[in-house]
XYZ file of C-alpha atoms in Angstrom:
572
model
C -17.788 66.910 0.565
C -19.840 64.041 -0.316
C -23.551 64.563 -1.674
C -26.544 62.271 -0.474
C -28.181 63.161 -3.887
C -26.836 62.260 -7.747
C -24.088 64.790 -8.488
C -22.977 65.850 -11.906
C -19.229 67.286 -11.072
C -17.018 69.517 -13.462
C -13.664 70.126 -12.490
C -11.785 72.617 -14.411
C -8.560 74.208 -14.241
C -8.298 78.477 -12.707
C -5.975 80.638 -11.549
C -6.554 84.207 -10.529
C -3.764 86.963 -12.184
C -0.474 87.185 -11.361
C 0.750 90.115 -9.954
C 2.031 92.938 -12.302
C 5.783 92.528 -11.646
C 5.070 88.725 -13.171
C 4.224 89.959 -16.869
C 5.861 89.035 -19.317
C 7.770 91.857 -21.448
C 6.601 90.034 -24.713
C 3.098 89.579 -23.563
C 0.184 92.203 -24.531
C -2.157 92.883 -21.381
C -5.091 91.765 -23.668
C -5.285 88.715 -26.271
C -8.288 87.751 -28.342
C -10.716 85.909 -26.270
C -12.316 83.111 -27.766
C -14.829 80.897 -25.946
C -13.712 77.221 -26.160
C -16.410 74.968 -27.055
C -16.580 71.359 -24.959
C -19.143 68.843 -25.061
C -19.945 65.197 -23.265
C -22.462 63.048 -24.133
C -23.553 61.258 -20.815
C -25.136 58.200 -21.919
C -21.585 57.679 -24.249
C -19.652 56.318 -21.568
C -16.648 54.249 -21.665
C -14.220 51.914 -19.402
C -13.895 53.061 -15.730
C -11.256 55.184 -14.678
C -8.947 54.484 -12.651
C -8.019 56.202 -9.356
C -4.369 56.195 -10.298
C -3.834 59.486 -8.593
C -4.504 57.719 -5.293
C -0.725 56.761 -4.053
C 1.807 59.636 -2.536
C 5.301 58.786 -1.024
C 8.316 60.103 0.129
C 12.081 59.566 1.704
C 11.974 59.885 4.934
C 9.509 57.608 6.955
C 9.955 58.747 10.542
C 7.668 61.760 9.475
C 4.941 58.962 9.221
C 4.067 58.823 13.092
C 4.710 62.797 13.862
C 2.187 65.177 14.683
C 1.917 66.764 10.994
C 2.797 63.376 9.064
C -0.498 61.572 11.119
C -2.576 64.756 10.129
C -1.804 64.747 6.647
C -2.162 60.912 6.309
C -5.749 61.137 8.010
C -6.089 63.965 4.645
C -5.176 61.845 2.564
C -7.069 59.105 3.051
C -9.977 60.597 3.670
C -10.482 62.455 0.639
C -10.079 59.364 -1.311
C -12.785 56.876 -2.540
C -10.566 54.261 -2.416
C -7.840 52.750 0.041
C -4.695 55.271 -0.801
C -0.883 53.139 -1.520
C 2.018 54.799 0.240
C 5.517 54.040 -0.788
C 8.271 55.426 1.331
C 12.281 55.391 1.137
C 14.630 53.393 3.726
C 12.492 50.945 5.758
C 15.109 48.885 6.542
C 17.812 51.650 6.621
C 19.892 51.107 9.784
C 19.819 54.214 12.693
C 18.375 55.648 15.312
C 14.857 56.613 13.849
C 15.953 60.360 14.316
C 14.207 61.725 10.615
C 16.506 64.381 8.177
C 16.113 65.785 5.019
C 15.925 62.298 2.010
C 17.388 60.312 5.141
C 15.173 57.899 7.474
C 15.904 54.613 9.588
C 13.830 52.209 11.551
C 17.143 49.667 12.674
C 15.307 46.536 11.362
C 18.299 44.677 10.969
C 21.446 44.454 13.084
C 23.923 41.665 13.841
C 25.376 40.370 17.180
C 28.817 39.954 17.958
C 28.938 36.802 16.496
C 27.657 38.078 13.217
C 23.779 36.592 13.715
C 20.692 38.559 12.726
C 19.224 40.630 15.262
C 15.616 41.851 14.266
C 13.901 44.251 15.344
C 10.255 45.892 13.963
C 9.162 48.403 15.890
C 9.662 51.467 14.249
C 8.761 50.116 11.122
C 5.767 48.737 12.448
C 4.977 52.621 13.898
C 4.803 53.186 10.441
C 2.782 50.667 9.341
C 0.342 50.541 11.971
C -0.043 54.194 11.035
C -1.276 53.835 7.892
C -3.599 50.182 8.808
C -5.239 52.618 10.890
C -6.161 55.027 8.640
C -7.327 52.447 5.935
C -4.589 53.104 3.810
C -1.694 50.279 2.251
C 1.318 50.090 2.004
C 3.120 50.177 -1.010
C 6.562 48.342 0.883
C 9.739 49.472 -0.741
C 12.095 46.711 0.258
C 15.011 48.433 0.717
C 17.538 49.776 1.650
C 20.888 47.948 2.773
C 21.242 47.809 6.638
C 24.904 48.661 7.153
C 25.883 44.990 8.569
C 24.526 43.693 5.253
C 26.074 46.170 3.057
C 29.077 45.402 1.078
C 30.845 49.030 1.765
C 29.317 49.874 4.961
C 31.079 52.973 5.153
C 30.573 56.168 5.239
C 27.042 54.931 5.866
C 24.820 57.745 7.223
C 24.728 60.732 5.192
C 24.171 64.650 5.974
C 22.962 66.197 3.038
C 21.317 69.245 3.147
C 19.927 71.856 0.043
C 22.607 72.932 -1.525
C 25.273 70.193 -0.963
C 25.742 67.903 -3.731
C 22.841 65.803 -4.185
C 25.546 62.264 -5.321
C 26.713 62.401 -1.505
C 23.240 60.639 -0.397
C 24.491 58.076 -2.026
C 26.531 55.963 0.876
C 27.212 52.829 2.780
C 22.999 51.918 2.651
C 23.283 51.689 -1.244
C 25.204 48.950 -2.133
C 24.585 45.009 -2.404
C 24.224 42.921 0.417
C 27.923 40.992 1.479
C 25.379 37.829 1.843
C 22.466 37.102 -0.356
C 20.942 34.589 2.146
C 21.006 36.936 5.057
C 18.810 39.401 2.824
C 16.997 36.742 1.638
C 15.812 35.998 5.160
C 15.426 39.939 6.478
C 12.832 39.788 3.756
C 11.213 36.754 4.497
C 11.136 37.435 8.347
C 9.989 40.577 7.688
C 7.243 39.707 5.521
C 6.231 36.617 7.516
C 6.336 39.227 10.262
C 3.413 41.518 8.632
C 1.464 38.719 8.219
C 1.523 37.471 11.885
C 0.406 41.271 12.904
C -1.936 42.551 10.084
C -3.628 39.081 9.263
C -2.888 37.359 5.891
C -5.628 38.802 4.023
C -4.498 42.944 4.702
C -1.055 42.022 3.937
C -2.281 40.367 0.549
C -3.607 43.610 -0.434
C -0.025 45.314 -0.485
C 2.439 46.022 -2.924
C 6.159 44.718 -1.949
C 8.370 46.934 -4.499
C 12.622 45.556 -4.969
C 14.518 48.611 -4.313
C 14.626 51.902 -5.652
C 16.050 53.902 -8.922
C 19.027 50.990 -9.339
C 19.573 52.448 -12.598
C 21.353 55.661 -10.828
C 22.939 56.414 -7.840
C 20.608 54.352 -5.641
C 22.437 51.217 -6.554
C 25.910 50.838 -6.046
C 26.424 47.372 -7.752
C 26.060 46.189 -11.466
C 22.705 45.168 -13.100
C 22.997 41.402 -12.759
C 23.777 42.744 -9.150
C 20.429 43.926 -9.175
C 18.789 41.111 -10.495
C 20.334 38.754 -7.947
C 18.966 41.241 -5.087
C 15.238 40.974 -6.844
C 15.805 37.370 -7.128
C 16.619 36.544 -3.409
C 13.933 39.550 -2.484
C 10.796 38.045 -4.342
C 11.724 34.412 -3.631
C 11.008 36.007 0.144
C 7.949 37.308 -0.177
C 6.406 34.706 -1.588
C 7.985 31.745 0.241
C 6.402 33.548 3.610
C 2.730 34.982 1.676
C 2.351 33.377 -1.411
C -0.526 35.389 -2.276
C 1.862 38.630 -2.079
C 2.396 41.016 -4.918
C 5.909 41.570 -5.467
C 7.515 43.659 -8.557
C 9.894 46.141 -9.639
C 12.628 47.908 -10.635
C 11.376 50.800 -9.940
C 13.822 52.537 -12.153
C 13.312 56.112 -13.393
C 13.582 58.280 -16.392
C 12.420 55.072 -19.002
C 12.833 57.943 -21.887
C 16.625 57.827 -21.894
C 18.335 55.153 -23.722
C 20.382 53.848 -20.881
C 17.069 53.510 -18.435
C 14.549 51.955 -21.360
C 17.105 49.647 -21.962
C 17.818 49.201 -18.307
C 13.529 48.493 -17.811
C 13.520 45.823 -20.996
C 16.704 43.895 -19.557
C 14.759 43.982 -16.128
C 11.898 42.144 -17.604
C 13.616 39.732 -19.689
C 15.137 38.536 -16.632
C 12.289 38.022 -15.211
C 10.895 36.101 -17.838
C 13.604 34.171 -19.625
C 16.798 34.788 -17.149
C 18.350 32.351 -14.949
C 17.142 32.533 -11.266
C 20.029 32.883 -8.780
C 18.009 31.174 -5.968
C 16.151 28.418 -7.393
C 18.645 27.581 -10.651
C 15.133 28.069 -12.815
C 14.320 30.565 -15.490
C 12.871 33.520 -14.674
C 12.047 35.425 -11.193
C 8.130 36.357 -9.777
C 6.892 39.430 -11.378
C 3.134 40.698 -10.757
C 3.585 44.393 -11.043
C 5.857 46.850 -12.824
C 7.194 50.437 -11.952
C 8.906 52.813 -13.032
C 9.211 56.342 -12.184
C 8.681 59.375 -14.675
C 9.962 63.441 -13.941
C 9.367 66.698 -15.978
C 11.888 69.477 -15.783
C 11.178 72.707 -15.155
C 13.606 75.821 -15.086
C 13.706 80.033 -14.789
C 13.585 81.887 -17.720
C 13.322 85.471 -18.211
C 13.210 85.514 -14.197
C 10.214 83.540 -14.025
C 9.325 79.604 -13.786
C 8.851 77.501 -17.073
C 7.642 73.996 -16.376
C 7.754 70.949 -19.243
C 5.325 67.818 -18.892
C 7.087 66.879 -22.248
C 10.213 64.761 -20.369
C 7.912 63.247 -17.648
C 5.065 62.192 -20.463
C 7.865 61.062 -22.653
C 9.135 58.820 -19.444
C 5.552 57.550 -19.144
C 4.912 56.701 -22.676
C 8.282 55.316 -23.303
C 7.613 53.098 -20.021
C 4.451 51.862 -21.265
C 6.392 51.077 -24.963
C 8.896 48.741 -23.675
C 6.342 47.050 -21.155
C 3.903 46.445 -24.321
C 7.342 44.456 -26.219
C 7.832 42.059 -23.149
C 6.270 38.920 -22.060
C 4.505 41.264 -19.354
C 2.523 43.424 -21.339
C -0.686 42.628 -19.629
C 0.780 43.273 -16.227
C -0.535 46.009 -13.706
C 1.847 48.792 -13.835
C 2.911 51.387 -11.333
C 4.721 55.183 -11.912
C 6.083 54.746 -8.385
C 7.179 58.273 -8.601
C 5.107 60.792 -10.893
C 6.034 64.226 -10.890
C 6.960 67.714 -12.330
C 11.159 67.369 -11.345
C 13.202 64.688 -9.295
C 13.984 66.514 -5.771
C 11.658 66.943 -3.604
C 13.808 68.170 -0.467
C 15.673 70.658 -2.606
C 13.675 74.241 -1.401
C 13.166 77.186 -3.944
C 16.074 78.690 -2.197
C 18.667 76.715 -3.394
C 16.892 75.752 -6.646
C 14.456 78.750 -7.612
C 13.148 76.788 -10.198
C 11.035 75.399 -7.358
C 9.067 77.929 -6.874
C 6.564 76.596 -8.444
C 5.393 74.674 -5.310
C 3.919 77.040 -3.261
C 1.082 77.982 -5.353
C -1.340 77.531 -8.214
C 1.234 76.453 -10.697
C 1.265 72.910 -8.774
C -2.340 72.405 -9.124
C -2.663 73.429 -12.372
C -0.027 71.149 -13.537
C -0.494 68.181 -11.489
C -4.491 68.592 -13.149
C -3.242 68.718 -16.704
C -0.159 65.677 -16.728
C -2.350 62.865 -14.981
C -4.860 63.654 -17.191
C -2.641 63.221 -20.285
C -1.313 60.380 -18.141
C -4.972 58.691 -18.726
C -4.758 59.153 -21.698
C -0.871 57.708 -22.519
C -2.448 54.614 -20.683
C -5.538 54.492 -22.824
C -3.252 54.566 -26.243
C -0.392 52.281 -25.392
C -3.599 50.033 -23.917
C -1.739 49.224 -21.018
C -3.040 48.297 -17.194
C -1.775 51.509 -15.606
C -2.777 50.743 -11.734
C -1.322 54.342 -10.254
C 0.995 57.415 -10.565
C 2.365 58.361 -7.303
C 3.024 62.124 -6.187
C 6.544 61.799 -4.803
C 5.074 64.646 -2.067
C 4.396 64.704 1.430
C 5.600 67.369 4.522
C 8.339 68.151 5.915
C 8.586 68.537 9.502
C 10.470 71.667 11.605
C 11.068 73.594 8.365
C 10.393 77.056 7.404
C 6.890 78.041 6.062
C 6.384 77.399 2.254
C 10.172 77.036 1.589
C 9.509 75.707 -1.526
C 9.982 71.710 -1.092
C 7.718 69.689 -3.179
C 5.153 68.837 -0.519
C 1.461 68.415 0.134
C 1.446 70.932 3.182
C 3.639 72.952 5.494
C 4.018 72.678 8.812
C 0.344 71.350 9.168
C -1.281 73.403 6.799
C -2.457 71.852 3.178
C -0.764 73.383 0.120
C -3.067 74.409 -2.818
C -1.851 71.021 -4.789
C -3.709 69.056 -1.875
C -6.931 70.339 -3.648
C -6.507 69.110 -6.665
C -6.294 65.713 -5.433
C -9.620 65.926 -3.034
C -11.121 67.017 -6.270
C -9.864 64.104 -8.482
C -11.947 61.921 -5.234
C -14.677 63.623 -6.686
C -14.524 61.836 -9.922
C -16.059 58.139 -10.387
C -17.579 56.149 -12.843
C -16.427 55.305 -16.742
C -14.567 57.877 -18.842
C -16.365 59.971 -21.223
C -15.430 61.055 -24.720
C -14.911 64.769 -25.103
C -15.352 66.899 -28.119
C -12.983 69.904 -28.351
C -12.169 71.098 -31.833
C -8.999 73.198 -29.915
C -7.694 70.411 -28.349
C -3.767 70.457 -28.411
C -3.403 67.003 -29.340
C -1.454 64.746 -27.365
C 1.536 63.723 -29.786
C 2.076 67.738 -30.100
C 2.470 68.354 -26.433
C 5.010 64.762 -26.297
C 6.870 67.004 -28.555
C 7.285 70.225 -27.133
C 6.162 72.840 -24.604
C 2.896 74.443 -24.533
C 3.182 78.524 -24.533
C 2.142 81.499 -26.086
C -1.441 82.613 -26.988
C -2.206 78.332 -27.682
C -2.696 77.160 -23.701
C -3.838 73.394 -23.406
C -7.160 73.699 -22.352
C -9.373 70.424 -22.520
C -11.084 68.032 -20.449
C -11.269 64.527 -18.244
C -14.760 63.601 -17.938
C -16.184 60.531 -16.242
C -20.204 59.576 -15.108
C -21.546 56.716 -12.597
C -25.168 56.560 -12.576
C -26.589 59.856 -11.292
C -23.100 61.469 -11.196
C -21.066 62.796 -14.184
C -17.563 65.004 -13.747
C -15.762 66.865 -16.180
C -11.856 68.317 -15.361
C -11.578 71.057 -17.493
C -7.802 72.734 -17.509
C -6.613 76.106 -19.047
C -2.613 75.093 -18.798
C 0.710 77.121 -19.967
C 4.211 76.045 -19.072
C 5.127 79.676 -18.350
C 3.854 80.896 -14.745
C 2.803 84.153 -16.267
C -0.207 85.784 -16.522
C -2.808 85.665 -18.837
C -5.973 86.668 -19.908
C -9.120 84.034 -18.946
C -10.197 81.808 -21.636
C -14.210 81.919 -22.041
C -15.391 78.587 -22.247
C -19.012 76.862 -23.243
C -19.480 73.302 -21.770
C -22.351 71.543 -23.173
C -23.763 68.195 -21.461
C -26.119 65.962 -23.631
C -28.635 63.222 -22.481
C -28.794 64.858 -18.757
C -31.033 62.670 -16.764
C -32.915 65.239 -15.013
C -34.517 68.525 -15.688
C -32.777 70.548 -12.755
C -29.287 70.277 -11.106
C -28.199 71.870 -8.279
C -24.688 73.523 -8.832
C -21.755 73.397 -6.380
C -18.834 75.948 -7.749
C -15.573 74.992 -5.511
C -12.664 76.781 -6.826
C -8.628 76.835 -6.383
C -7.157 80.121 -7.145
C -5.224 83.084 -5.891
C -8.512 83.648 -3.167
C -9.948 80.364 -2.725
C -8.304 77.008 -0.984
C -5.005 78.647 -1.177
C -3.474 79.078 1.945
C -0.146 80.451 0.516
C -1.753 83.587 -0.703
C -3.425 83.746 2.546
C 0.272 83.610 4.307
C 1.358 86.042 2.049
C -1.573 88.237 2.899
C -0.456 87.909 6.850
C 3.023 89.269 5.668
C 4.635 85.791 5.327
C 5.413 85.134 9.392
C 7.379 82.165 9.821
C 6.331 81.995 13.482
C 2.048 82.463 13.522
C -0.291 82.787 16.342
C -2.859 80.387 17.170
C -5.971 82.444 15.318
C -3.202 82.617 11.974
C -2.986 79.398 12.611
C -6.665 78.886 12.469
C -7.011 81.001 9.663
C -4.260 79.649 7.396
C -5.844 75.860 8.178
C -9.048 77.325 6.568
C -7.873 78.785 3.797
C -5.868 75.470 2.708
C -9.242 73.337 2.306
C -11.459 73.412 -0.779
C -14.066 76.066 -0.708
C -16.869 76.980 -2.570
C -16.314 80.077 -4.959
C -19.941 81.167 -5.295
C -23.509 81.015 -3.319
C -25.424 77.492 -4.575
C -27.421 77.666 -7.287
C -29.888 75.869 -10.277
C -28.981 75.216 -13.163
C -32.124 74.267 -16.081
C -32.051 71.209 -17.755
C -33.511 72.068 -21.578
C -34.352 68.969 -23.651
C -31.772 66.532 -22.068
C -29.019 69.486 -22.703
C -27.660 71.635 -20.261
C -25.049 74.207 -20.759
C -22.498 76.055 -18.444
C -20.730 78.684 -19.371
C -17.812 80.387 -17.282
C -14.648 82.173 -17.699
C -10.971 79.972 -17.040
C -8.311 81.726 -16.044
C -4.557 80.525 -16.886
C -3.660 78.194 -14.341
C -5.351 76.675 -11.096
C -8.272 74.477 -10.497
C -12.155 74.513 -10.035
C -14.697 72.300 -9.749
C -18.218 72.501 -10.341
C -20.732 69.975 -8.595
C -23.721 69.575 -10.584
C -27.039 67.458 -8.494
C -29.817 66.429 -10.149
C -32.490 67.559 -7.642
C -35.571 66.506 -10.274
């Protein structure tokens, strides 16, 4: 909802209780309750904040152009201030269009019998086209190997499903092309392509990311293999757009040994290493990525989350970008997010179950707001973290898959993000004598009676917003933590107070499934009433808030877990 008057905007993290059968054994149905004390000073503001939260993706791209995938772009984009990225898996994947679960094709590239290229765009333009149209960019992964370029063409289309082993994605599509000019060209024609249908100037606003994870499974040749792929790849884009933005490796878990190492050799090609298409040193670089992952498991037959290993990516991403010649360069978590599988259902792996509900929100809140402020220590020029999660068409109703809604209807995690488009401006310093500071929660999990509660706060001229989060890594119950917020040098003398809220009751259309009896086929007023429930709603009647002195003060109770957000307008 936008406001036609200044709003001041708090958005804090709630959940309602768990159910009974959730509690913890070792936790006491009461703890102390002591009121956590935040404050913002308004006219102390700092650098703006980025919109990094603005970029989703996902594997298979023929959901792009079906009936749910076109809602849930037109969502997306429209809850955003800015133009939303979107990064998808094989574009140039060879097949029949026909989507499955982490496969996709569009046929770009075939060959004659006489071995000469045979192009054809369509489908991928279908996808492309679909997001132009929405306002929305690209963020092209160029990849992956049409099967008359690959090397070991077969078995080339897979059929994995949950519970299969994940390695046999891994087929005739990932290996290195049998002939680097014929890839060099697919990219070239392709690019030049784009530019002869969206105009020079749209096309010089997208990303053009090399590949995908080549430091696993989704590269099937060596590392100098890699870095002749890149090579051939970005002397394509910018022999047919010069003014193109081309970068990778887009490699993932930086924490590791292996992968940091894997991310520094990457860039010192780049910088110092020998070109394999022009003979020169170095290869085009004007944007990094990597990709970062937390873990969560069951324990005690409940769901324990860690941020730890997907901070730890992030920060040790940012480290090895700060050593190279690159350091200034934008960067780009191409895949951000609480575990690495996002077709793999809480059925098969029931340490998903996380998805469905407020645990989502609650942590997606928390990390990319620790993910601000990673970027803001290691000083880097962190562009956007992608949420590797979209939908998932023809499948059961909240199955667990990490996605932004189900079978048309938005998740509680969608939310949180139409919330974070709710927050402009520059960042502003918080004071929070509890704060769990940032090196502890690198280090280990946050549990017990100590929850992470603290804030994001930003202001632009008449509008402030604060993201306040009560977080745990256990999804267990727990008693509300009482909280004072206090706002200094408030430009007004009245504001006018908005109270949206994500929680068990409000913009949470799982517990409103639940409530139904969980139907996996619904009628068209269900179907009404479950597309209701999954959009952000006000918790509370409108009301004023007094401005005393240029300080105002709200005070509320935060549940464990979940999301709220409080719009604040200064009427006078």
């Amino acid at each position: 909802m936008k406001s036609h008057i200044f709003p001041f905007v708090v958005l804090l993290a709630v959940q309602g209780p768990a159910s009974p059968a959730q509690k913890s054994p070792q936790q006491p149905d009461t703890l102390p309750a002591i009121t956590r004390s935040l404050t913002i000073d308004w006219k102390d503001q700092g650098k703006p904040l980025q919109p990094l939260w603005a970029y989703f993706g996902y594997d298979e791209p023929n959901y792009t152009y079906m009936k749910d995938g076109k809602k849930l772009l037109g969502e997306i984009a429209a809850l955003s201030p800015v133009p939303v990225y979107v990064r998808c898996h094989n574009l140039l994947t060879t097949g029949d269009g026909q989507p499955a679960l982490k496969w996709g094709s569009t046929n770009a590239y075939t060959e004659d019998d006489k071995g000469r290229p045979v192009y054809d765009w369509h489908i991928v333009d279908s996808i492309f086209d679909t997001y132009v149209q929405r306002g929305m960019k690209p963020l092209a992964e160029i990849g992956f190997m049409p099967e008359a370029l690959s090397t070991h063409p077969h078995p080339y289309r897979h059929y994995w499903r949950p519970g299969v082993q994940y390695d046999s994605v891994y087929t005739g599509w990932a290996y290195p092309p049998n002939d680097d000019k014929k890839w060099g060209e697919l990219i070239y024609q392709w690019v030049k392509h784009c530019t002869q249908r969206y105009g020079e100037q749209e096309v010089n606003t997208w990303l053009w990311e090399v590949w995908n994870e080549p430091n696993i499974g989704y590269w099937k040749g060596t590392q100098e293999d890699y870095f002749r792929l890149y090579d051939y790849a970005a002397d394509a884009v910018k022999r047919a757009l010069p003014g193109a933005r081309v970068g990778g490796p887009a490699t993932t878990g930086p924490r590791s040994e292996r992968a940091g190492l894997w991310l520094q050799h990457f860039l010192a090609h780049c910088a110092e290493g020998k070109n394999e298409v022009t003979g020169g040193k170095g290869a085009p670089l004007d944007f990094i990525s990597f990709h970062a992952k937390g873990s969560p498991r069951i324990v005690e037959g409940h769901v324990r989350m860690n941020r730890s290993p997907e901070l730890n990516d992030v920060a040790r991403g940012f480290e090895v970008v700060k050593a190279s010649a690159f350091k200034g360069l934008p960067i780009y978590i191409t895949e951000c997010d609480p575990e690495g599988c996002a077709a793999c259902g809480m059925a098969t792996n029931p340490e998903n179950a996380y998805r469905n509900g407020t645990m989502y929100s609650s942590y997606t809140a928390a990390s990319f707001a620790r993910i601000y402020d990673l970027a803001a220590q290691y000083d880097v020029d962190l562009e956007g973290a992608m949420s590797w999660a979209f939908e998932f068409e023809g499948q059961k109703w909240f199955d667990g898959f990490r996605d932004l809604a189900t079978n048309g209807i938005d998740k509680p995690v969608l939310n949180v993000f139409r919330m974070y488009g709710l927050m402009r401006g520059n960042r502003l310093k918080v004071e929070n004598p509890g704060e769990i500071p940032l090196d502890s929660i690198l280090k280990g999990a946050v549990r017990g009676n100590e929850p992470d509660i603290h804030a994001l706060a930003t202001a632009y001229k008449g509008t402030a917003s604060v993201m306040i989060w009560n977080y745990e890594d256990d999804d267990l119950p727990g008693e509300p933590a009482p909280v004072a917020l206090t706002i200094r040098n408030v430009p007004g003398t009245d504001i006018l107070l908005q109270h949206y809220q994500i929680d068990e009751e409000h913009s949470n259309a799982y517990t409103a499934w639940k409530k139904m009896g969980s139907p996996q086929a619904v009628t068209d007023d269900q179907y009404a009433t479950l597309e209701k429930a999954g959009k952000l709603e006000l918790a509370e009647p409108l009301q004023h808030i007094r401005v005393s002195e240029g300080t105002a003060i709200v005070k509320f109770d935060l549940p464990r877990h979940g999301v709220s957000l409080l719009r604040l307008s200064i009427t006078h």
